[in-house]
Coordinates of C-alpha atoms in Angstrom, one line a residue:
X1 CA -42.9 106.7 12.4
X2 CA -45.6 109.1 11.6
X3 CA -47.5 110.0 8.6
X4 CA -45.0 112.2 6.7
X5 CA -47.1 114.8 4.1
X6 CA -45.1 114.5 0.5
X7 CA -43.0 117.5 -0.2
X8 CA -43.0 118.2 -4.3
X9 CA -38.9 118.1 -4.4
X10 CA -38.8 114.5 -3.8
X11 CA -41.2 113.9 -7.5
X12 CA -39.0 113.5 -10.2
X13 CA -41.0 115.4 -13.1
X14 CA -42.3 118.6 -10.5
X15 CA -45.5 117.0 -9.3
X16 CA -46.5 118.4 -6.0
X17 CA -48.5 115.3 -4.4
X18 CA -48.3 111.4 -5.3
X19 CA -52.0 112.2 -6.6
X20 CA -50.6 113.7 -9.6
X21 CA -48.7 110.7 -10.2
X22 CA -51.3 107.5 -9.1
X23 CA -53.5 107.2 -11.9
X24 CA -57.1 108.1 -11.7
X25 CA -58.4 104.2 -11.3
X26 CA -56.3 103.8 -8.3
X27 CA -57.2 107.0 -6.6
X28 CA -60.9 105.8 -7.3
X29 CA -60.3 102.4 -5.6
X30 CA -58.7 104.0 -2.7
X31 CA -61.3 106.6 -2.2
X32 CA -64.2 103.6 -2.3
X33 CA -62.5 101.8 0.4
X34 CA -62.0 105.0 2.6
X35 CA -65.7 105.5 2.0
X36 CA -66.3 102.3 3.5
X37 CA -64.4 103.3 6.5
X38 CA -61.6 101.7 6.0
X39 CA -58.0 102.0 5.6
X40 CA -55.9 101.9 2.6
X41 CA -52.7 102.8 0.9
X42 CA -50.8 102.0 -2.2
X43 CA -47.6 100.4 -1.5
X44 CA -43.9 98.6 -2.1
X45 CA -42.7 99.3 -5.5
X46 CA -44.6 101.3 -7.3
X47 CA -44.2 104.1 -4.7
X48 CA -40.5 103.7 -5.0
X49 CA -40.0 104.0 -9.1
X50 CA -42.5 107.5 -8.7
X51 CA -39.6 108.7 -6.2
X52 CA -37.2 107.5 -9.1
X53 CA -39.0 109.5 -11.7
X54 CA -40.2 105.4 -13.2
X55 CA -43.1 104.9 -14.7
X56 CA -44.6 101.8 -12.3
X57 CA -45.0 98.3 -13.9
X58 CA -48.1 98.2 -11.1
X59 CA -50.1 99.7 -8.6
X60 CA -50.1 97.2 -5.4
X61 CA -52.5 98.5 -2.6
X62 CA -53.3 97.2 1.2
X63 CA -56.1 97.6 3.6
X64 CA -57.1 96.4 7.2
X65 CA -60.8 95.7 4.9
X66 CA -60.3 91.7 4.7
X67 CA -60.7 89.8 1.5
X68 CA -64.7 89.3 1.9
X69 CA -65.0 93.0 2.8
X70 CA -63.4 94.1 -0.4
X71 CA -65.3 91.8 -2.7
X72 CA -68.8 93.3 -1.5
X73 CA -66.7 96.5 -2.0
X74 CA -66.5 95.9 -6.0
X75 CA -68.3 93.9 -8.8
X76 CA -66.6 91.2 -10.1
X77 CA -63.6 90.9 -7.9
X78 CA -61.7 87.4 -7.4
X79 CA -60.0 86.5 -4.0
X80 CA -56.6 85.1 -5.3
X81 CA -54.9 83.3 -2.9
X82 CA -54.8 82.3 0.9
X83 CA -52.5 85.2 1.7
X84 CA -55.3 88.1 1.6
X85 CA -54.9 89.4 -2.1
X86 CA -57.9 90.2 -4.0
X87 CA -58.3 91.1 -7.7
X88 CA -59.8 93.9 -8.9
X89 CA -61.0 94.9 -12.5
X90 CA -60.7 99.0 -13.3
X91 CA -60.6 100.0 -16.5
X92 CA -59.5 97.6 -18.0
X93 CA -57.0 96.5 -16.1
X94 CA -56.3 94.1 -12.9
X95 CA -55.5 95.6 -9.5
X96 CA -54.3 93.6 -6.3
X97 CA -55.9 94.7 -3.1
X98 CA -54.4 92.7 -0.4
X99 CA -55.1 92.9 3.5
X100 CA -52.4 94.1 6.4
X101 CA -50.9 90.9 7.0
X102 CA -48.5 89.2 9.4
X103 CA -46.4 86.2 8.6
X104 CA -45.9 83.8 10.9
X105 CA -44.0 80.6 10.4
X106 CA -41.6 80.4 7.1
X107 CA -40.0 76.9 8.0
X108 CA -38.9 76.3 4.0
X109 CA -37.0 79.4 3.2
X110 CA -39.7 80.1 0.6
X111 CA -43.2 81.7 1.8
X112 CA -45.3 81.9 5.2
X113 CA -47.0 79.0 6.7
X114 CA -49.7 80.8 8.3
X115 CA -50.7 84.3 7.9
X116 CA -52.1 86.6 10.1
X117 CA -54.2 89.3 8.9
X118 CA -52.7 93.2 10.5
X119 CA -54.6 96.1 11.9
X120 CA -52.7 98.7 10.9
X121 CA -50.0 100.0 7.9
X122 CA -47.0 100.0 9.9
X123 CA -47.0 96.5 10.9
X124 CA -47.8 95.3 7.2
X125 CA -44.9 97.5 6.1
X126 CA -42.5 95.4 9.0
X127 CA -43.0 92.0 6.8
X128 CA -41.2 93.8 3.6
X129 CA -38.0 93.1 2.1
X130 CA -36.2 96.5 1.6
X131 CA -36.6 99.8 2.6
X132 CA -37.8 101.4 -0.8
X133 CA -40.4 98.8 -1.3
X134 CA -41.4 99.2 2.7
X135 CA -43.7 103.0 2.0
X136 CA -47.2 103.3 1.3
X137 CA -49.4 106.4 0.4
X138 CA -52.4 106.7 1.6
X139 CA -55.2 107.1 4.9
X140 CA -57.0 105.5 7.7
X141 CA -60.9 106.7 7.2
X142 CA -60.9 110.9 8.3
X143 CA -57.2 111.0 7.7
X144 CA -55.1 113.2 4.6
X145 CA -53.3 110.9 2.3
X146 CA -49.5 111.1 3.1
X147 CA -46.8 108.8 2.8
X148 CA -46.0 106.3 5.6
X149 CA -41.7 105.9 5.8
X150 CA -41.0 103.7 8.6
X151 CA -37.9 102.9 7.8
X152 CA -37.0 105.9 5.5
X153 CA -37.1 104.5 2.4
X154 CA -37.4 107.7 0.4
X155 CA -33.7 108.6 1.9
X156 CA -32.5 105.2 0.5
X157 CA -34.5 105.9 -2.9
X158 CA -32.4 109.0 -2.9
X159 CA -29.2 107.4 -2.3
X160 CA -30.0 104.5 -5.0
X161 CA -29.3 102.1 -1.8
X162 CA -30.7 98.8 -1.1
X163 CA -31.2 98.0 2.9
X164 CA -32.9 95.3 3.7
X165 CA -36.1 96.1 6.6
X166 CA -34.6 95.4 9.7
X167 CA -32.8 92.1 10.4
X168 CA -31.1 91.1 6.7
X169 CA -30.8 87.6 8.0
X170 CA -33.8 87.2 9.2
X171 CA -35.3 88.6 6.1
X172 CA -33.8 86.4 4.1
X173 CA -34.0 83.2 6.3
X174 CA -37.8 84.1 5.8
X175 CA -37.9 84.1 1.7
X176 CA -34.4 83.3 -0.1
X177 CA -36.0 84.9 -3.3
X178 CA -35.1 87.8 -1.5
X179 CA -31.8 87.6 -2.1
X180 CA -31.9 87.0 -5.8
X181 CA -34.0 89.9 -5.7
X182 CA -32.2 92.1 -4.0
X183 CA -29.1 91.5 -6.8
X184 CA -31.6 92.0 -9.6
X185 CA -32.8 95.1 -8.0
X186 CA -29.5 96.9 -7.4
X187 CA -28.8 95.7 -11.3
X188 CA -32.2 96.9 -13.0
X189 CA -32.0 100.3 -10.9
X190 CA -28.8 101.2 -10.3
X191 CA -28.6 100.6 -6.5
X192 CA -25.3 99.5 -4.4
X193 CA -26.3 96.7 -2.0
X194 CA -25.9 98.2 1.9
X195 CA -23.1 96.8 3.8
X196 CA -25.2 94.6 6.2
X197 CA -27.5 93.4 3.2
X198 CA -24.8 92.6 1.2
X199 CA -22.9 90.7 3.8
X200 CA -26.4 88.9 5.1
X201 CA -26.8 87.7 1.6
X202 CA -23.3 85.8 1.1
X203 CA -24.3 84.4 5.0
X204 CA -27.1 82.7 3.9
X205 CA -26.8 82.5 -0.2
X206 CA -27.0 78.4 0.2
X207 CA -30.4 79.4 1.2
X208 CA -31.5 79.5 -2.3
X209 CA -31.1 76.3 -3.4
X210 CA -34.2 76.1 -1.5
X211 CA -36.7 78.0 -4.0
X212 CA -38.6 76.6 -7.1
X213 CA -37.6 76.6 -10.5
X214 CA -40.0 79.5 -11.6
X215 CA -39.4 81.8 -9.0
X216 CA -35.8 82.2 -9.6
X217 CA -36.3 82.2 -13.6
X218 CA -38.8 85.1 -12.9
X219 CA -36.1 87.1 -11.3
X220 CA -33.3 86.1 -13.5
X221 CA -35.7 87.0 -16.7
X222 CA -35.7 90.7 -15.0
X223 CA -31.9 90.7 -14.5
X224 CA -31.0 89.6 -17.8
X225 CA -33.2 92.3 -19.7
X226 CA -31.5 95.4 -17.3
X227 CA -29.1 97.5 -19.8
X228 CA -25.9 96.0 -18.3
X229 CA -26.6 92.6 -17.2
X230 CA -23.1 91.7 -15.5
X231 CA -23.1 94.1 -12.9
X232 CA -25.5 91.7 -11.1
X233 CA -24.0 88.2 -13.0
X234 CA -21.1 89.0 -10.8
X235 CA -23.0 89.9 -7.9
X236 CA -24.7 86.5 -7.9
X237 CA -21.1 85.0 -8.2
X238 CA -19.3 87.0 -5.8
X239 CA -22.2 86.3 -3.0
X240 CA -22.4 82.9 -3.7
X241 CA -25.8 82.9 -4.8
X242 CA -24.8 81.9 -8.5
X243 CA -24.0 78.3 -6.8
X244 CA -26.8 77.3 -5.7
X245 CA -29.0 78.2 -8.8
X246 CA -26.2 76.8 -11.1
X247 CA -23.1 75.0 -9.9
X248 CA -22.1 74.6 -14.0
X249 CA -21.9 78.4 -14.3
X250 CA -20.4 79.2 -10.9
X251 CA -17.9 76.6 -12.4
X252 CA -16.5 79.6 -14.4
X253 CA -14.5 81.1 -12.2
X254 CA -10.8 80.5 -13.0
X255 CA -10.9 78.8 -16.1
X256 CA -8.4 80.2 -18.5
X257 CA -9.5 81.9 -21.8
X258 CA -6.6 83.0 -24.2
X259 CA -9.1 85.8 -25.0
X260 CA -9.1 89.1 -22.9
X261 CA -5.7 89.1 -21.1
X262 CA -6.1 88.5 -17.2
X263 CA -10.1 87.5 -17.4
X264 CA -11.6 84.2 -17.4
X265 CA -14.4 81.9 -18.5
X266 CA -16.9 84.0 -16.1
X267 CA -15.7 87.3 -17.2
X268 CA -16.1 86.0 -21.2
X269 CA -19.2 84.9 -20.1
X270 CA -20.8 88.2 -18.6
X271 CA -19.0 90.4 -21.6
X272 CA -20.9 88.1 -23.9
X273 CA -24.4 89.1 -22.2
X274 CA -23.7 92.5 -22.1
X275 CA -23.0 92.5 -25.5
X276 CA -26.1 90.7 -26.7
X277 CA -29.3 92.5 -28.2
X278 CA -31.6 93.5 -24.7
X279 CA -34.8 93.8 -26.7
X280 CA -33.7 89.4 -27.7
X281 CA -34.1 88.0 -24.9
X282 CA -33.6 84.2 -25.8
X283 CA -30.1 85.3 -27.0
X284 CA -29.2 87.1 -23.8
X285 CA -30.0 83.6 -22.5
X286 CA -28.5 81.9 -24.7
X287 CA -25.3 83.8 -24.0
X288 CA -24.9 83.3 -20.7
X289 CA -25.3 79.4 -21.0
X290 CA -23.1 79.2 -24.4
X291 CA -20.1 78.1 -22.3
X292 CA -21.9 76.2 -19.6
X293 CA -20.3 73.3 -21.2
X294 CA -16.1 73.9 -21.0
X295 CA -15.6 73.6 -17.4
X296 CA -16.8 70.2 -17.8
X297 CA -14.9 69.6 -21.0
X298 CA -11.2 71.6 -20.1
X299 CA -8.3 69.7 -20.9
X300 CA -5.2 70.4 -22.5
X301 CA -6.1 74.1 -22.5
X302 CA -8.9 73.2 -25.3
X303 CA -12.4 72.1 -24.9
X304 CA -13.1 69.7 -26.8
X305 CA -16.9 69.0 -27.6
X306 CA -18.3 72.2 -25.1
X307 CA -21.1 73.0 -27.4
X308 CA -22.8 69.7 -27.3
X309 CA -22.2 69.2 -24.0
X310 CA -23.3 72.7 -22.9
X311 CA -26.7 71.9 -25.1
X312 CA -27.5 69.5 -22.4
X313 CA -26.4 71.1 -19.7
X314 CA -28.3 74.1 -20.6
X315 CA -31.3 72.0 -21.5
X316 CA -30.8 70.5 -17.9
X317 CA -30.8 74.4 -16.4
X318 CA -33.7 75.5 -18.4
X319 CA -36.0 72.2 -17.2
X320 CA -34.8 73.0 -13.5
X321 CA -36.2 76.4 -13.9
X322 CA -39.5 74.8 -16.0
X323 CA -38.3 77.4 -18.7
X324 CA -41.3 77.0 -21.6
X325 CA -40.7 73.9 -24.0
X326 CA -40.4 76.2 -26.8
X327 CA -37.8 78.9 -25.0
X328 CA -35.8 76.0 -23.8
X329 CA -35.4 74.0 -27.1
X330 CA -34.8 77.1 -28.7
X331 CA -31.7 78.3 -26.5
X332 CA -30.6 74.3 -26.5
X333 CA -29.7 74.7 -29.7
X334 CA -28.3 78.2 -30.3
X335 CA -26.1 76.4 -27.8
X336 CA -25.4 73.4 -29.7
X337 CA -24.9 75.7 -32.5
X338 CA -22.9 78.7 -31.8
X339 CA -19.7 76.8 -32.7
X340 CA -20.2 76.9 -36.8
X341 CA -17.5 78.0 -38.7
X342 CA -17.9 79.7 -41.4
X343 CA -15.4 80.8 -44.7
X344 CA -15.3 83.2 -47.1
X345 CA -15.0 80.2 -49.9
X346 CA -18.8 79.2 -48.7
X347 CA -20.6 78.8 -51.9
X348 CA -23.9 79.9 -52.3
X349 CA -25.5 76.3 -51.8
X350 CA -23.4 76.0 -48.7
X351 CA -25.0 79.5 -47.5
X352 CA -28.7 78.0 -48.4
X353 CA -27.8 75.0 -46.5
X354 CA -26.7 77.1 -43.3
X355 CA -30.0 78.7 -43.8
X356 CA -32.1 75.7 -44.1
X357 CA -30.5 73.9 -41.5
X358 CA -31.3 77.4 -39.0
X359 CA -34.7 77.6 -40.4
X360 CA -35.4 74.1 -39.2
X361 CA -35.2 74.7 -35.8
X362 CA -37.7 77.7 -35.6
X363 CA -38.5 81.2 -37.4
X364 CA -35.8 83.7 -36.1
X365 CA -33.4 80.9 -35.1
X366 CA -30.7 82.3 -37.6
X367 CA -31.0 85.7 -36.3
X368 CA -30.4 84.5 -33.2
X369 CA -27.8 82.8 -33.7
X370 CA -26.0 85.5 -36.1
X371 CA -26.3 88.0 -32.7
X372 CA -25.0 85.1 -30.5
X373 CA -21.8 84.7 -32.7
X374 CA -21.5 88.8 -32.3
X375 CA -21.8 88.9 -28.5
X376 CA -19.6 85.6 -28.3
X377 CA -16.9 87.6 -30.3
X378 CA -17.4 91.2 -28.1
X379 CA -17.3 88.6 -24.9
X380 CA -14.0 87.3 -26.7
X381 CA -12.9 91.0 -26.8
X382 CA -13.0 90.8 -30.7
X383 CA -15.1 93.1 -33.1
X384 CA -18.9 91.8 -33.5
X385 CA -18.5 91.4 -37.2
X386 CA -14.9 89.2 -36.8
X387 CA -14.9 85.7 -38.0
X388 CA -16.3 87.4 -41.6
X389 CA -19.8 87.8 -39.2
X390 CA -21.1 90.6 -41.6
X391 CA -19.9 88.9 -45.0
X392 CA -21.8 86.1 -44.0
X393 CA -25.1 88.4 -42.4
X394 CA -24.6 89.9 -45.9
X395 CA -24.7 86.5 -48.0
X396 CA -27.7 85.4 -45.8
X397 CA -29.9 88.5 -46.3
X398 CA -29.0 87.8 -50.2
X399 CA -30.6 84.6 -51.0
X400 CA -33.3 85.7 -48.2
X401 CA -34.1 88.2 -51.1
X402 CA -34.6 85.3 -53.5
X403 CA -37.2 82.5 -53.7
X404 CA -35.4 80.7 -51.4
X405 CA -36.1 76.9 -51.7
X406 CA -35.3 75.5 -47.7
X407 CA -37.8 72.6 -47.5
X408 CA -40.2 70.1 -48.5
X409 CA -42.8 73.4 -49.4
X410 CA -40.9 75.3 -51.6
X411 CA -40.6 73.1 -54.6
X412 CA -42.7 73.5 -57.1
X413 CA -44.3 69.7 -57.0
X414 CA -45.1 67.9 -53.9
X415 CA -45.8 63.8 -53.2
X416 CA -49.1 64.0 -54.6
X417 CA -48.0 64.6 -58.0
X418 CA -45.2 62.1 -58.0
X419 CA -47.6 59.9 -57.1
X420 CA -50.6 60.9 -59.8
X421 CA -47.5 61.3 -62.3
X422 CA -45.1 58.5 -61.1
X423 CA -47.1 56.0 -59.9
X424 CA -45.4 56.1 -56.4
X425 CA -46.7 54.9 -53.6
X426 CA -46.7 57.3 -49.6
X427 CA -43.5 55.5 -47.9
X428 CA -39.9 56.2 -47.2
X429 CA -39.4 55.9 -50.8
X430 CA -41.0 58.9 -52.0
X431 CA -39.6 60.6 -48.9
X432 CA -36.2 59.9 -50.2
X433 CA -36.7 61.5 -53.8
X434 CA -38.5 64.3 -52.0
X435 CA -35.5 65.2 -50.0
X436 CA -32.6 64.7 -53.2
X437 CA -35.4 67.0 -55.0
X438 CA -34.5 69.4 -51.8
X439 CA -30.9 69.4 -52.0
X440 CA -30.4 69.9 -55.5
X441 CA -33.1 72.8 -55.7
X442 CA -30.5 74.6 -53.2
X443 CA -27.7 73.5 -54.9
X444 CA -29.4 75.6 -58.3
X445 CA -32.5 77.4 -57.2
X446 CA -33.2 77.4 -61.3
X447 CA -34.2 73.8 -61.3
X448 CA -37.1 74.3 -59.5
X449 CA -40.0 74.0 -62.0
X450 CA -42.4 71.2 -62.2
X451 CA -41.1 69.9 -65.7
X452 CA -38.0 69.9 -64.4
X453 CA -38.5 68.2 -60.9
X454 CA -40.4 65.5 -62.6
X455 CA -37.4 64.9 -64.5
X456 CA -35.1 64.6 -62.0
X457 CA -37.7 62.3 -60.1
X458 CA -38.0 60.3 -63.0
X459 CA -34.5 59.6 -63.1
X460 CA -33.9 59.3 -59.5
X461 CA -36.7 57.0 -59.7
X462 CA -34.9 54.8 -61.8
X463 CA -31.4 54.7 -60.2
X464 CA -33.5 53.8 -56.9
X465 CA -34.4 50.5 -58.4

């Protein structure tokens, strides 16, 4: 297909050229490497959210200039990778110039063998994945910027519809991130998957068992933090896909749950990540593995034990997608955790208790886990406050307010002056009086004065020998 010249109707926001919507920095790049007598355009995404009236996450751009070419081109730029992408520094940001490329030989599902460098825009654009990320703006050297559409992606932009370029198969059979992508795709932007696509992707969804950890976690980071992360949960279930990144959740399907009449496990499961706080994203997480333990623990219509088991299973997710240590520890326990019962007859040591014991595991922890018990109850088609959820948010924000004693720190004496006062000695011992100091200052935050802790030292002291 030709160059096609922008008309102003297809800008979301009335700008009459892409110009007015590529920033300065970009343009600048552009115009240095037509200078040079080379082409170059700015493509795939970025091209596609201007059409959608988004402001782009990045500004990708391609050239027939190879990788040594561009780096004479500008100061300070860093050839990334084997694949033709170069780094470039403009105010203050990082751009990626990469060249027209061919792939040749994906033989893992994953990535390209061997690449081979392109001569022209069209042929770059051939190797994309769908037809909105498949347009680039831009010239050869002596040419007007336009937009390149081989494959009529602004017409799918318009239609909010997701087509793979070409063969969907062979796309996918190519890179089976592409699949995963395509689900988070339709779910952050509010696509429908084509026909073809769609069914392409259930053909060859086993094809994803193939990819790394990382790659899918990046995707399913996206997906998670789109304002109504179901609509693609059930899209990974329905294709397949879910399967092979988790066989526990896929498990989901068709367990009972005497909770919303006629749904089951899965569909408690995606309820409960709708429902949870988009701007927390380790609770989102944590919601959609909260359950991954009662498939394996269904019996007698109960299950018995699902929140220790699901700990490990989750932890056991999270390592397979190298999730950070301290993400993965922390959603480990909100797991292990979101089962705690609480009653109106708490007293307020039982409260400070609740609190200390959150407060262990990390700063925000509680939080988290007070906004997983909400979204486990709007998943359980129950008010977010049931179970007395806002009594207790109420209690906790409370002591919060006071000098709240939770540890070692907050007493007023520490080891060294039990042993300048007491004659005690570092060892389990002290530890010991240390800790019943602890559990009596949250029992009656009023005993926590030096005389008084010396006191009760003193005599625990004693009793201990």
């Amino acid at each position: 297909m030709a160059h096609v010249p922008v008309p102003g109707s297809q800008l979301t926001g009335g700008p009459t050229a892409f110009e007015d919507a590529i920033p300065a920095s970009v343009l600048d790049l552009l115009a240095t490497l037509w200078t040079a007598g080379h082409a170059a355009y700015v493509v795939g995404g970025s091209l596609r959210d201007v059409l959608l009236g988004r402001r782009p996450d990045d500004w990708d751009m391609a050239s027939n200039a190879e990788p040594e070419q561009v780096i004479e081109l500008f100061s300070g730029a860093v050839y990334e990778n084997r694949f033709g992408t170069v780094a470039v520094r403009r105010d203050g940001e990082v751009f990626e110039i990469t060249t027209f490329r061919t792939d040749h030989d994906y033989a893992d599902f994953r990535r390209p063998h061997r690449v081979e460098f392109g001569d022209t825009i069209e042929l770059d654009l051939a190797r994309r994945d769908f037809t909105v990320n498949a347009m680039a703006w831009g010239a050869r050297p002596g040419e007007e910027p336009a937009l390149v559409d081989p494959y009529d992606g602004r017409s799918d932009a318009a239609g909010r519809l997701l087509r793979a370029v070409g063969d969907p198969s062979a796309r996918f059979e190519e890179d089976a991130l592409r699949m995963v992508r395509a689900i988070r795709l339709a779910t952050t932007l509010g696509f429908e998957v084509e026909a073809a696509t769609l069914a392409a992707v259930v053909e060859k969804a086993t094809l994803v068992a193939h990819l790394s950890g990382e790659r899918i976690a990046a995707e399913l980071d996206k997906l998670l933090a789109a304002t109504t992360p179901s609509a693609g949960l059930r899209l990974l279930s329905e294709t397949g896909v879910l399967a092979s990144i988790s066989p526990e959740l896929a498990a989901q399907r068709g367990v009972p749950q005497n909770k919303v009449p006629g749904e089951d496990l899965w569909d408690h499961t995606v309820r409960s990540v709708d429902a949870a706080p988009a701007a927390r994203p380790i609770v989102r997480l944590a919601a959609l593995l909260h359950d991954v333990g009662k498939p394996a623990t269904f019996a007698d219509g109960r299950f018995m034990g699902h929140d220790a088991v699901g700990a490990e299973l989750a932890g056991a997710f999270l390592d397979r997608l190298r999730s950070p240590r301290a993400v993965r520890d922390r959603v480990v326990e909100l797991v292990r955790q979101h089962m705690f019962s609480y009653e109106s007859s708490w007293s307020d040591a039982a409260v400070r208790r609740f609190i200390g014991k959150m407060a262990a595991i990390g700063d925000g922890a509680l939080d988290e886990l007070l906004d997983l018990r909400a979204a486990d109850n709007v998943g359980s088609g129950l008010p977010a406050g049931a179970g007395h959820l806002d009594e207790l948010r109420a209690r906790v924000a409370a002591e919060l307010r006071a000098d709240l004693v939770l540890d070692r720190g907050g007493l007023a004496i520490d080891g060294t002056d039990l042993i300048d006062t007491l004659g005690l000695t570092p060892g389990p011992r002290l530890g010991r009086i240390l800790e019943d100091l602890v559990e009596r200052v949250i029992a009656d935050p009023a005993l926590n004065e030096r005389p008084t802790l010396l006191l009760l030292a003193r005599a625990a002291l004693t009793e201990d020998r």
